[in-house]
Coordinates of C-alpha atoms and ligand atoms in Angstrom, one line a residue:
M73 CA 0.0 0.0 0.0
R74 CA 1.0 3.6 -0.5
A75 CA 0.2 6.1 2.3
E76 CA 0.0 8.8 -0.3
D77 CA -3.2 7.0 -1.7
V78 CA -5.2 7.0 1.5
R79 CA -4.2 10.5 2.9
A80 CA -7.0 12.3 1.1
D81 CA -9.4 10.2 3.3
F82 CA -8.1 11.8 6.4
P83 CA -8.9 15.7 6.2
L84 CA -7.2 16.4 9.5
L85 CA -3.8 15.5 8.0
D86 CA -4.0 18.4 5.8
S87 CA -3.6 20.9 8.7
S88 CA -0.9 23.2 9.5
V89 CA 0.6 23.3 13.1
N90 CA 2.8 26.3 14.1
G91 CA 3.3 27.4 10.5
H92 CA 4.4 23.9 9.4
P93 CA 2.5 21.0 7.6
L94 CA 1.3 18.6 10.4
V95 CA 3.4 15.5 10.8
Y96 CA 1.2 13.4 12.9
L97 CA 3.4 10.7 14.6
D98 CA 1.2 9.9 17.6
S99 CA -1.1 7.3 16.2
A100 CA -0.3 4.9 18.9
A101 CA -2.1 7.3 21.3
T102 CA -5.1 7.7 19.0
A103 CA -5.2 7.4 15.2
Q104 CA -6.9 9.9 12.8
K105 CA -10.3 8.9 11.4
P106 CA -11.1 8.5 7.7
L107 CA -14.2 10.3 6.2
A108 CA -15.8 7.0 5.7
V109 CA -15.9 6.5 9.4
L110 CA -17.1 10.0 10.2
E111 CA -19.8 9.5 7.5
A112 CA -20.9 6.1 8.8
E113 CA -21.6 7.6 12.3
R114 CA -23.4 10.6 10.8
E115 CA -25.4 8.5 8.6
F116 CA -26.5 6.2 11.4
L117 CA -27.4 9.3 13.7
T118 CA -29.2 11.0 10.9
T119 CA -31.2 7.9 9.6
T120 CA -31.4 5.1 12.1
N121 CA -30.7 6.3 15.7
A122 CA -32.6 4.5 18.4
A123 CA -31.8 2.6 21.6
V124 CA -31.0 -1.0 20.7
N125 CA -32.2 -4.4 22.1
R126 CA -35.5 -3.6 23.5
G127 CA -37.6 -1.2 21.3
A128 CA -40.7 -2.6 19.6
H129 CA -40.7 0.1 16.9
T130 CA -39.2 -0.1 13.5
L131 CA -36.3 2.4 14.0
A132 CA -35.2 0.4 17.0
A133 CA -35.2 -2.8 15.1
R134 CA -33.1 -1.2 12.4
A135 CA -30.7 0.2 14.9
T136 CA -30.5 -3.2 16.5
D137 CA -29.7 -4.8 13.1
A138 CA -26.9 -2.2 12.6
F139 CA -25.4 -2.8 16.0
D140 CA -25.5 -6.6 15.4
D141 CA -23.9 -6.1 12.0
A142 CA -21.2 -3.9 13.5
R143 CA -20.5 -6.7 16.2
A144 CA -20.3 -9.3 13.4
A145 CA -17.8 -7.2 11.4
V146 CA -15.5 -6.6 14.4
A147 CA -15.8 -10.4 15.4
R148 CA -14.8 -11.5 11.8
F149 CA -11.9 -9.1 11.8
V150 CA -10.3 -10.8 14.8
G151 CA -11.4 -14.3 14.0
A152 CA -14.1 -14.4 16.8
R153 CA -17.7 -15.5 16.8
D154 CA -20.2 -12.7 17.2
D155 CA -21.4 -14.0 20.6
E156 CA -17.7 -13.8 21.8
I157 CA -17.4 -10.0 21.3
V158 CA -18.5 -7.7 24.2
W159 CA -18.6 -3.9 23.5
T160 CA -16.6 -1.8 26.0
S161 CA -15.6 1.8 26.0
N162 CA -11.9 0.9 25.3
A163 CA -9.2 -1.6 26.1
T164 CA -8.9 -0.2 29.6
E165 CA -12.5 -1.0 30.4
G166 CA -12.2 -4.4 28.7
I167 CA -9.4 -5.5 31.0
N168 CA -11.2 -4.0 34.1
L169 CA -14.3 -6.0 33.0
I170 CA -12.5 -9.3 33.1
A171 CA -10.6 -8.4 36.3
T172 CA -13.9 -7.2 38.1
A173 CA -15.9 -10.1 36.9
L174 CA -13.2 -12.5 38.2
S175 CA -13.3 -10.6 41.5
N176 CA -17.0 -10.8 41.7
A177 CA -16.7 -14.6 41.1
S178 CA -15.6 -15.0 44.6
T179 CA -18.8 -13.9 46.1
A180 CA -21.2 -14.7 43.2
D181 CA -24.0 -17.3 43.1
A182 CA -22.6 -20.9 42.9
Q183 CA -23.0 -21.1 39.1
Y184 CA -20.4 -18.1 38.7
R185 CA -17.8 -19.4 41.2
S186 CA -15.7 -21.7 38.9
L187 CA -13.3 -19.0 37.9
A188 CA -12.9 -17.4 41.3
L189 CA -9.3 -16.9 42.5
T190 CA -8.2 -18.0 45.9
P191 CA -5.4 -16.7 48.2
G192 CA -2.1 -18.0 46.8
D193 CA -3.3 -18.2 43.2
E194 CA -1.0 -16.4 40.9
I195 CA -1.6 -13.8 38.3
V196 CA 1.2 -13.2 35.8
V197 CA 2.0 -10.1 33.7
T198 CA 5.1 -8.8 32.1
E199 CA 7.4 -5.9 33.1
L200 CA 6.6 -4.0 29.9
E201 CA 2.8 -3.8 30.4
H202 CA 0.7 -0.6 29.9
H203 CA -0.8 0.4 33.2
A204 CA -4.1 -0.7 31.9
N205 CA -2.8 -4.3 31.8
L206 CA -1.2 -4.0 35.2
I207 CA -3.2 -2.1 37.7
P208 CA -6.6 -4.0 37.3
W209 CA -4.5 -7.3 38.0
Q210 CA -2.8 -5.7 41.0
Q211 CA -6.4 -4.7 42.3
L212 CA -7.6 -8.2 41.6
A213 CA -4.7 -9.7 43.5
Q214 CA -5.4 -7.4 46.4
R215 CA -9.0 -8.3 46.5
T216 CA -8.6 -12.0 46.4
G217 CA -5.3 -12.7 48.1
A218 CA -3.7 -13.8 44.8
V219 CA 0.0 -13.1 44.1
L220 CA 1.0 -10.9 41.2
R221 CA 4.2 -12.1 39.4
Y222 CA 5.8 -10.8 36.2
I223 CA 8.1 -11.9 33.4
P224 CA 10.9 -9.5 33.6
V225 CA 12.7 -7.7 30.6
D226 CA 16.5 -7.3 30.0
D227 CA 18.3 -4.0 29.6
D228 CA 16.8 -3.6 26.3
G229 CA 13.4 -4.4 27.2
A230 CA 13.3 -8.0 25.6
L231 CA 11.2 -10.4 27.7
L232 CA 13.4 -12.9 29.5
L233 CA 11.6 -16.0 28.3
D234 CA 14.1 -18.3 30.1
T235 CA 12.1 -17.2 33.3
L236 CA 8.8 -18.6 31.8
E237 CA 9.0 -21.9 33.8
S238 CA 9.8 -20.3 37.1
V239 CA 7.3 -17.4 36.8
V240 CA 4.4 -19.1 35.2
T241 CA 3.9 -21.9 37.8
P242 CA 1.1 -24.4 38.2
R243 CA -0.4 -21.9 40.6
A244 CA -0.8 -19.4 37.8
R245 CA -4.5 -18.7 36.9
I246 CA -4.2 -15.7 34.6
V247 CA -1.3 -14.7 32.3
A248 CA -1.9 -11.2 30.9
V249 CA 0.4 -9.9 28.1
S250 CA 0.5 -7.2 25.5
H251 CA 0.8 -8.4 21.8
V252 CA 2.8 -5.4 20.9
S253 CA 4.4 -3.1 23.4
N254 CA 3.2 0.5 23.3
V255 CA 6.7 1.8 24.2
L256 CA 9.1 -0.5 22.4
G257 CA 6.9 -1.3 19.4
T258 CA 8.1 -4.9 19.5
V259 CA 5.8 -7.9 18.9
T260 CA 5.8 -10.1 22.0
P261 CA 6.9 -13.7 21.3
L262 CA 3.6 -15.0 22.2
E263 CA 3.9 -18.6 21.3
P264 CA 6.1 -19.9 24.2
I265 CA 4.1 -17.7 26.7
I266 CA 0.7 -19.1 25.5
A267 CA 1.9 -22.5 25.5
R268 CA 3.4 -22.3 29.0
A269 CA 0.1 -20.7 30.3
H270 CA -2.0 -23.4 28.7
E271 CA 0.4 -26.1 30.1
V272 CA -0.3 -25.0 33.6
G273 CA -4.0 -24.4 33.0
A274 CA -3.8 -20.5 33.2
L275 CA -6.1 -18.2 31.1
I276 CA -4.3 -16.0 28.7
V277 CA -5.5 -12.3 28.4
L278 CA -4.1 -10.5 25.4
D279 CA -3.8 -6.7 25.3
A280 CA -4.1 -6.4 21.6
C281 CA -4.5 -2.6 21.6
Q282 CA -1.4 -2.0 19.6
S283 CA -1.5 -5.1 17.4
V284 CA -5.1 -5.1 16.0
P285 CA -4.6 -1.8 14.2
H286 CA -1.5 -2.9 12.5
L287 CA -1.2 -6.7 12.1
P288 CA -3.6 -9.5 11.1
V289 CA -4.8 -10.8 14.5
D290 CA -6.7 -14.0 14.8
V291 CA -7.8 -14.8 18.5
R292 CA -8.7 -18.3 17.7
A293 CA -5.5 -19.1 15.7
L294 CA -3.4 -17.5 18.7
D295 CA -5.4 -19.6 21.1
V296 CA -6.0 -16.7 23.6
D297 CA -8.9 -16.9 26.2
F298 CA -9.5 -13.1 26.3
A299 CA -8.4 -10.2 24.1
V300 CA -9.1 -6.5 24.3
F301 CA -8.6 -3.6 21.9
S302 CA -9.7 0.0 21.4
G303 CA -11.6 1.3 18.4
H304 CA -9.8 4.8 18.5
K305 CA -6.4 3.4 17.9
M306 CA -7.7 1.5 14.7
L307 CA -9.2 4.5 12.8
G308 CA -12.4 4.1 14.7
P309 CA -14.2 6.6 17.1
T310 CA -13.4 7.0 20.8
G311 CA -15.8 5.6 23.3
I312 CA -15.8 2.1 21.8
G313 CA -13.7 -1.0 22.2
A314 CA -14.1 -4.6 22.3
L315 CA -13.5 -7.6 24.5
Y316 CA -13.1 -11.0 23.0
G317 CA -13.9 -13.9 25.4
R318 CA -14.1 -17.7 24.6
R319 CA -17.7 -18.4 24.8
E320 CA -17.5 -21.0 27.7
L321 CA -15.5 -18.5 29.7
L322 CA -18.0 -15.7 29.1
E323 CA -20.8 -18.2 30.2
A324 CA -18.7 -18.9 33.4
L325 CA -18.2 -15.3 34.4
P326 CA -20.6 -13.1 36.6
P327 CA -21.3 -9.7 35.4
A328 CA -18.7 -6.9 36.2
S329 CA -21.4 -4.0 36.2
T330 CA -25.1 -4.4 36.7
G331 CA -28.1 -2.4 35.7
G332 CA -30.6 -2.3 32.9
S333 CA -30.7 -4.6 29.8
M334 CA -28.7 -7.3 31.3
I335 CA -31.3 -9.2 33.3
T336 CA -34.0 -11.8 33.0
T337 CA -35.9 -11.4 36.2
V338 CA -35.6 -8.8 39.0
T339 CA -37.4 -8.7 42.3
M340 CA -36.7 -6.2 45.1
E341 CA -34.3 -8.6 46.6
R342 CA -32.3 -10.0 43.7
A343 CA -31.7 -10.3 39.9
E344 CA -31.1 -13.2 37.4
F345 CA -28.7 -12.3 34.5
L346 CA -29.0 -12.8 30.8
P347 CA -26.4 -15.0 29.0
P348 CA -23.4 -13.4 27.5
R349 CA -22.8 -11.0 25.8
L350 CA -25.9 -9.0 27.3
R351 CA -24.7 -9.9 30.7
F352 CA -21.7 -7.7 30.2
E353 CA -23.3 -4.9 28.4
P354 CA -25.6 -3.1 30.9
G355 CA -27.2 0.3 30.2
T356 CA -27.8 2.1 26.9
Q357 CA -25.4 1.1 24.3
R358 CA -22.9 3.1 22.2
V359 CA -24.5 2.3 18.9
S360 CA -23.3 4.9 16.6
Q361 CA -19.7 4.3 17.8
A362 CA -20.0 0.6 17.1
V363 CA -21.4 1.2 13.6
A364 CA -18.4 3.7 13.0
L365 CA -15.9 1.1 14.3
A366 CA -17.3 -1.5 11.9
E367 CA -16.6 1.0 9.1
A368 CA -13.1 1.4 10.3
V369 CA -12.7 -2.3 10.1
R370 CA -14.0 -2.4 6.5
Y371 CA -11.6 0.5 5.7
L372 CA -8.7 -1.5 7.0
E373 CA -10.0 -4.7 5.2
R374 CA -10.2 -2.8 1.9
I375 CA -6.5 -1.9 2.3
G376 CA -5.9 -5.5 3.4
M377 CA -4.3 -6.3 6.7
P378 CA -1.1 -7.9 5.3
A379 CA -0.5 -4.7 3.4
V380 CA -1.2 -2.6 6.6
A381 CA 1.3 -4.7 8.3
D382 CA 4.0 -4.5 5.7
H383 CA 3.6 -0.7 5.7
S384 CA 3.9 -0.5 9.5
V385 CA 6.9 -2.9 9.7
R386 CA 8.7 -1.0 6.9
L387 CA 8.1 2.4 8.5
G388 CA 9.2 0.9 11.9
A389 CA 12.5 -0.2 10.2
R390 CA 12.9 3.2 8.6
L391 CA 12.3 5.0 12.0
V392 CA 14.8 2.7 13.9
E393 CA 17.5 2.9 11.2
G394 CA 17.1 6.6 11.0
L395 CA 17.2 7.2 14.8
R396 CA 20.3 5.0 15.0
Q397 CA 22.2 7.3 12.8
L398 CA 21.6 10.2 15.0
D399 CA 24.3 11.2 17.6
G400 CA 23.0 11.0 21.2
V401 CA 19.9 9.2 20.3
R402 CA 19.0 5.8 22.0
V403 CA 16.2 3.8 20.7
L404 CA 14.4 1.8 23.3
G405 CA 14.3 -1.9 22.7
D406 CA 16.4 -1.5 19.6
T407 CA 18.8 -4.5 20.0
S408 CA 16.3 -7.1 20.8
G409 CA 15.9 -8.1 17.2
A410 CA 12.2 -8.7 17.7
P411 CA 9.7 -7.8 14.9
R412 CA 8.4 -4.3 15.4
I413 CA 5.6 -2.2 14.1
G414 CA 5.9 1.4 13.0
L415 CA 6.5 2.8 16.5
A416 CA 9.7 3.8 18.3
S417 CA 10.5 5.4 21.5
F418 CA 13.8 7.1 22.1
E419 CA 15.8 9.3 24.4
V420 CA 18.1 12.2 23.4
A421 CA 21.0 12.2 25.7
G422 CA 21.1 15.3 28.0
V423 CA 17.6 16.6 26.8
H424 CA 14.4 16.0 28.6
A425 CA 11.8 14.1 26.6
H426 CA 9.3 17.0 27.1
D427 CA 11.9 19.4 25.5
V428 CA 12.3 17.1 22.6
G429 CA 8.4 17.0 22.2
Q430 CA 8.2 20.9 22.4
F431 CA 11.0 21.4 19.8
L432 CA 9.3 19.0 17.3
D433 CA 5.9 20.5 18.0
D434 CA 7.3 23.9 17.0
R435 CA 8.1 22.2 13.6
G436 CA 4.5 20.8 13.4
I437 CA 5.6 17.3 14.3
A438 CA 3.4 15.5 16.9
V439 CA 5.1 12.8 19.0
R440 CA 4.2 11.5 22.4
V441 CA 6.3 12.3 25.4
G442 CA 6.3 10.9 29.0
H443 CA 6.1 7.3 30.4
H444 CA 3.5 6.2 28.0
C445 CA 1.6 4.7 30.9
A446 CA 4.4 2.2 31.4
Q447 CA 6.3 3.5 34.5
P448 CA 7.8 0.2 35.5
L449 CA 9.3 -0.4 32.1
H450 CA 10.8 3.0 31.9
R451 CA 12.2 2.6 35.5
R452 CA 13.8 -0.7 34.4
L453 CA 15.2 1.0 31.4
G454 CA 16.8 3.6 33.7
L455 CA 14.4 6.4 32.4
V456 CA 11.7 8.7 33.8
A457 CA 10.4 9.6 30.3
S458 CA 10.9 9.0 26.7
A459 CA 9.7 10.4 23.3
R460 CA 7.7 8.1 21.0
A461 CA 7.0 8.4 17.2
S462 CA 4.2 6.2 16.0
A463 CA 2.8 5.6 12.5
S464 CA -0.4 4.4 10.8
V465 CA -1.6 3.7 7.3
Y466 CA -1.5 7.4 6.4
T467 CA 2.1 7.9 7.5
T468 CA 4.5 8.6 4.6
D469 CA 8.3 7.8 4.3
E470 CA 8.7 11.6 3.8
E471 CA 7.1 12.4 7.2
I472 CA 9.5 10.0 8.9
D473 CA 12.3 11.7 7.2
V474 CA 11.0 15.2 8.2
F475 CA 10.9 14.0 11.8
L476 CA 14.4 12.6 11.6
E477 CA 15.9 15.7 10.1
A478 CA 14.2 17.9 12.8
L479 CA 15.3 15.6 15.6
A480 CA 18.9 15.7 14.3
E481 CA 18.9 19.4 15.3
V482 CA 17.9 18.8 18.9
P483 CA 21.3 18.3 20.5
A484 CA 22.8 21.6 19.1
F485 CA 19.6 23.4 19.9
F486 CA 19.8 22.4 23.5
G487 CA 23.5 22.8 23.6
V488 CA 24.3 19.1 24.4
G489 CA 26.6 16.7 22.6
R490 CA 29.5 17.5 20.3
Ligands
LIG265 N1 -2.7 -1.2 26.3 C1 -1.9 -0.8 25.3 C2 -0.7 -1.6 24.9 C3 -2.0 0.6 24.9 O1 -1.1 1.1 24.1 C4 -3.1 1.3 25.4 C5 -3.3 2.8 25.0 N2 -2.2 3.6 25.1 C6 -4.0 0.7 26.4 C7 -3.9 -0.6 26.7 C8 -5.2 1.4 26.8 O2 -6.0 1.9 25.8 P1 -7.3 2.8 26.0 O3 -6.6 4.0 26.6 O4 -7.7 3.1 24.6 O5 -8.1 2.1 27.0

């Protein structure tokens, strides 16, 4: 694919920032949206809008059909069945949903207790997780008496897989890992981790937030038990994400949140819950966002995910090679040799990441600075903050080069280096 061919679909990319053409290299935080996605949401809201699932009128039935079709599109995109996809606000809510439901299992009715954790059970994460795939597990451990363990990384951020056997023990009940690191851009070597998790009978939770937008992902082929991702990082709107759960696991889980539209019978004392997925979707649903996310999926499918992946990997290589040439620049996770997407974090010796970000912003170049919601990883790599450039389908080679040329001026501008 050629980024130049799709750019016209993203009007925002045509903007100027601080007198320069915008170079948007913050797609890992949130991606820009093509007109087709905006139009799908507008069209739904102007022709079909109604609350779904319960209305007896024609518009409600049409809206429910659109909502179901959107779910089917997203399910197909990740190799799941329709009834295995639960809408969430974003990946963060998806992980919290699993962790809260597991926590609730300890005190739920007998039929929902099978997945409850008991004191001494273990939950395993990795040292490179986004806080969204760490804190909910810390909280679950605190609530249940489970022990949180983690697969450490080496000085370059590569996962130390030789610790797998000692870290993922037969007491492990959950192994929660990201598919692609939002700091390093590297693809996690999932196979040995998933194999070990299954060997000891633990459930695998995949944080697919940074993989689903850039790589073909098939949850069934990967053999994961749960997976989460966010619509806004894959050209869709904010306010919508998805949780994949294997059907029998969703069946076994009690609800995380309760309220309207997720019950069969309610008395003043108690309630009986609907089967999944409705059990996990209380309240009025985000229908227009789901419809727009399905359009984002169709947009990516029209390009073709293998082509999207090639583009991302190629830009990742261009970024890293370019960064490596620059004096005083250290790429995080550079030497691990792992496959990576079009994303790289880096530090410029002697210059705070926020200053790097400010300097680039003055040139119209948008990058992310800070700890990228991964404080433990930054601490492990001896950093407080880094800067991160990340690409999407609309990012051109030329934009990477403009960014690299500007970055080359940073040390001299701040009076560091030679
Ligand atoms: N996991 C990873 C790897 C991420 O990159 C992000 C977003 N930065 C999240 C989880 C959380 O996503 P959201 O904020 O959309 O819930």
